[in-house]
Amino acid sequence: MSALPNRYPIQITVNDLSITTVLIGRHYLNKHGAYMDDELILRLVMELDGGNFLVDSTTAGVEYFVADIALDETEKIYRLIWLFEGEKLEVLGVINAYRKKGKKKL
């Protein structure tokens, strides 16, 4: 298994930024690989389209964003943690994704 993130083309707008690429880090595989995969993460990322999100935290000058997403066909809630990168902030980098118990983060 490669430690490098998987790269996928995409066309969405998040926080008024035109996102053309999604990078999915491999971190989720350690604890959440039994039910989470890149396909599900891409579906979650698509749910961000048109949204505006506040910075959840900042570490070493890097801003991280968090969204809790419920897909229509299931009552399960998933947490997506990401950042923006790239010269024009056109890359959405998924740091982690996992199924969450409890209520959605507003």
PDB file of C-alpha atoms in Angstrom:
ATOM      1  CA  MET A   1       0.000   0.000   0.000  1.00  0.00           C
ATOM      2  CA  SER A   2       1.339   3.383  -1.005  1.00  0.00           C
ATOM      3  CA  ALA A   3       1.734   6.107   1.613  1.00  0.00           C
ATOM      4  CA  LEU A   4       1.048   8.716  -1.053  1.00  0.00           C
ATOM      5  CA  PRO A   5      -2.499  10.041  -1.301  1.00  0.00           C
ATOM      6  CA  ASN A   6      -4.718   8.920  -4.165  1.00  0.00           C
ATOM      7  CA  ARG A   7      -5.539  11.699  -6.656  1.00  0.00           C
ATOM      8  CA  TYR A   8      -8.940  12.123  -8.335  1.00  0.00           C
ATOM      9  CA  PRO A   9     -10.220  14.803 -10.752  1.00  0.00           C
ATOM     10  CA  ILE A  10     -13.379  16.596  -9.609  1.00  0.00           C
ATOM     11  CA  GLN A  11     -15.346  19.746 -10.423  1.00  0.00           C
ATOM     12  CA  ILE A  12     -16.975  21.265  -7.326  1.00  0.00           C
ATOM     13  CA  THR A  13     -17.023  24.590  -5.501  1.00  0.00           C
ATOM     14  CA  VAL A  14     -16.275  24.725  -1.768  1.00  0.00           C
ATOM     15  CA  ASN A  15     -15.858  27.998   0.155  1.00  0.00           C
ATOM     16  CA  ASP A  16     -16.132  29.785  -3.210  1.00  0.00           C
ATOM     17  CA  LEU A  17     -13.008  27.923  -4.437  1.00  0.00           C
ATOM     18  CA  SER A  18     -13.091  25.947  -7.694  1.00  0.00           C
ATOM     19  CA  ILE A  19     -11.835  22.500  -6.740  1.00  0.00           C
ATOM     20  CA  THR A  20     -10.373  20.434  -9.591  1.00  0.00           C
ATOM     21  CA  THR A  21      -8.556  17.727  -7.647  1.00  0.00           C
ATOM     22  CA  VAL A  22      -9.179  15.648  -4.529  1.00  0.00           C
ATOM     23  CA  LEU A  23      -6.282  14.009  -2.715  1.00  0.00           C
ATOM     24  CA  ILE A  24      -7.324  11.256  -0.331  1.00  0.00           C
ATOM     25  CA  GLY A  25      -4.794  10.451   2.359  1.00  0.00           C
ATOM     26  CA  ARG A  26      -4.383   6.879   3.547  1.00  0.00           C
ATOM     27  CA  HIS A  27      -4.870   7.666   7.261  1.00  0.00           C
ATOM     28  CA  TYR A  28      -8.454   6.384   7.317  1.00  0.00           C
ATOM     29  CA  LEU A  29      -7.341   2.856   6.387  1.00  0.00           C
ATOM     30  CA  ASN A  30      -5.761   2.213   9.798  1.00  0.00           C
ATOM     31  CA  LYS A  31      -8.950   2.360  11.870  1.00  0.00           C
ATOM     32  CA  HIS A  32     -11.767   2.751   9.350  1.00  0.00           C
ATOM     33  CA  GLY A  33     -10.720   0.659   6.347  1.00  0.00           C
ATOM     34  CA  ALA A  34     -13.307  -2.040   7.112  1.00  0.00           C
ATOM     35  CA  TYR A  35     -16.163   0.221   5.976  1.00  0.00           C
ATOM     36  CA  MET A  36     -14.567   3.296   4.408  1.00  0.00           C
ATOM     37  CA  ASP A  37     -13.033   3.472   0.937  1.00  0.00           C
ATOM     38  CA  ASP A  38     -12.079   6.111  -1.623  1.00  0.00           C
ATOM     39  CA  GLU A  39     -15.416   5.749  -3.443  1.00  0.00           C
ATOM     40  CA  LEU A  40     -17.382   6.590  -0.290  1.00  0.00           C
ATOM     41  CA  ILE A  41     -15.039   9.471   0.510  1.00  0.00           C
ATOM     42  CA  LEU A  42     -15.563  10.898  -2.987  1.00  0.00           C
ATOM     43  CA  ARG A  43     -19.338  10.709  -2.443  1.00  0.00           C
ATOM     44  CA  LEU A  44     -18.889  12.618   0.822  1.00  0.00           C
ATOM     45  CA  VAL A  45     -16.684  15.223  -0.880  1.00  0.00           C
ATOM     46  CA  MET A  46     -19.376  15.751  -3.540  1.00  0.00           C
ATOM     47  CA  GLU A  47     -21.774  16.670  -0.714  1.00  0.00           C
ATOM     48  CA  LEU A  48     -19.525  19.662   0.082  1.00  0.00           C
ATOM     49  CA  ASP A  49     -20.296  21.216  -3.323  1.00  0.00           C
ATOM     50  CA  GLY A  50     -21.682  24.734  -2.987  1.00  0.00           C
ATOM     51  CA  GLY A  51     -21.042  24.863   0.751  1.00  0.00           C
ATOM     52  CA  ASN A  52     -19.101  27.341   2.844  1.00  0.00           C
ATOM     53  CA  PHE A  53     -17.359  26.042   5.938  1.00  0.00           C
ATOM     54  CA  LEU A  54     -15.561  27.754   8.795  1.00  0.00           C
ATOM     55  CA  VAL A  55     -12.072  26.761   9.838  1.00  0.00           C
ATOM     56  CA  ASP A  56     -12.358  24.098  12.549  1.00  0.00           C
ATOM     57  CA  SER A  57      -8.745  24.272  13.735  1.00  0.00           C
ATOM     58  CA  THR A  58      -5.317  25.546  12.759  1.00  0.00           C
ATOM     59  CA  THR A  59      -2.058  23.665  13.326  1.00  0.00           C
ATOM     60  CA  ALA A  60       1.332  25.071  12.300  1.00  0.00           C
ATOM     61  CA  GLY A  61      -0.438  27.614  10.076  1.00  0.00           C
ATOM     62  CA  VAL A  62      -2.525  24.969   8.269  1.00  0.00           C
ATOM     63  CA  GLU A  63      -6.305  25.433   8.404  1.00  0.00           C
ATOM     64  CA  TYR A  64      -8.424  22.301   8.800  1.00  0.00           C
ATOM     65  CA  PHE A  65     -12.120  22.009   8.009  1.00  0.00           C
ATOM     66  CA  VAL A  66     -14.675  19.510   9.329  1.00  0.00           C
ATOM     67  CA  ALA A  67     -18.132  18.513   8.115  1.00  0.00           C
ATOM     68  CA  ASP A  68     -20.537  15.837   9.297  1.00  0.00           C
ATOM     69  CA  ILE A  69     -22.428  14.423   6.340  1.00  0.00           C
ATOM     70  CA  ALA A  70     -25.439  12.114   6.220  1.00  0.00           C
ATOM     71  CA  LEU A  71     -25.946  10.445   2.858  1.00  0.00           C
ATOM     72  CA  ASP A  72     -29.585  10.268   1.708  1.00  0.00           C
ATOM     73  CA  GLU A  73     -29.911   6.488   1.596  1.00  0.00           C
ATOM     74  CA  THR A  74     -28.580   5.919   5.096  1.00  0.00           C
ATOM     75  CA  GLU A  75     -28.962   7.443   8.523  1.00  0.00           C
ATOM     76  CA  LYS A  76     -25.237   7.015   9.151  1.00  0.00           C
ATOM     77  CA  ILE A  77     -23.277  10.197   9.712  1.00  0.00           C
ATOM     78  CA  TYR A  78     -19.743  10.489   8.390  1.00  0.00           C
ATOM     79  CA  ARG A  79     -17.122  13.014   9.444  1.00  0.00           C
ATOM     80  CA  LEU A  80     -14.879  14.435   6.748  1.00  0.00           C
ATOM     81  CA  ILE A  81     -11.715  16.352   7.690  1.00  0.00           C
ATOM     82  CA  TRP A  82      -9.940  18.261   4.942  1.00  0.00           C
ATOM     83  CA  LEU A  83      -7.761  21.196   3.963  1.00  0.00           C
ATOM     84  CA  PHE A  84      -7.253  23.287   0.857  1.00  0.00           C
ATOM     85  CA  GLU A  85      -3.946  23.220  -0.972  1.00  0.00           C
ATOM     86  CA  GLY A  86      -2.432  24.001  -4.341  1.00  0.00           C
ATOM     87  CA  GLU A  87      -1.233  27.244  -5.886  1.00  0.00           C
ATOM     88  CA  LYS A  88      -4.820  28.496  -6.340  1.00  0.00           C
ATOM     89  CA  LEU A  89      -6.298  26.403  -3.503  1.00  0.00           C
ATOM     90  CA  GLU A  90      -7.798  24.189  -6.197  1.00  0.00           C
ATOM     91  CA  VAL A  91      -6.955  20.954  -4.374  1.00  0.00           C
ATOM     92  CA  LEU A  92      -9.063  19.555  -1.557  1.00  0.00           C
ATOM     93  CA  GLY A  93      -6.935  17.253   0.595  1.00  0.00           C
ATOM     94  CA  VAL A  94      -8.899  14.741   2.659  1.00  0.00           C
ATOM     95  CA  ILE A  95      -7.044  14.148   5.922  1.00  0.00           C
ATOM     96  CA  ASN A  96      -9.467  11.625   7.413  1.00  0.00           C
ATOM     97  CA  ALA A  97     -12.994  10.269   7.066  1.00  0.00           C
ATOM     98  CA  TYR A  98     -14.946   8.008   9.381  1.00  0.00           C
ATOM     99  CA  ARG A  99     -18.412   7.034  10.518  1.00  0.00           C
ATOM    100  CA  LYS A 100     -19.545   9.094  13.468  1.00  0.00           C
ATOM    101  CA  LYS A 101     -21.923   8.298  16.271  1.00  0.00           C
ATOM    102  CA  GLY A 102     -24.100  11.081  17.612  1.00  0.00           C
ATOM    103  CA  LYS A 103     -25.298  14.371  16.211  1.00  0.00           C
ATOM    104  CA  LYS A 104     -24.050  16.365  13.262  1.00  0.00           C
ATOM    105  CA  LYS A 105     -21.482  19.103  13.739  1.00  0.00           C
ATOM    106  CA  LEU A 106     -23.051  22.430  12.804  1.00  0.00           C
TER     107      LEU A 106
END
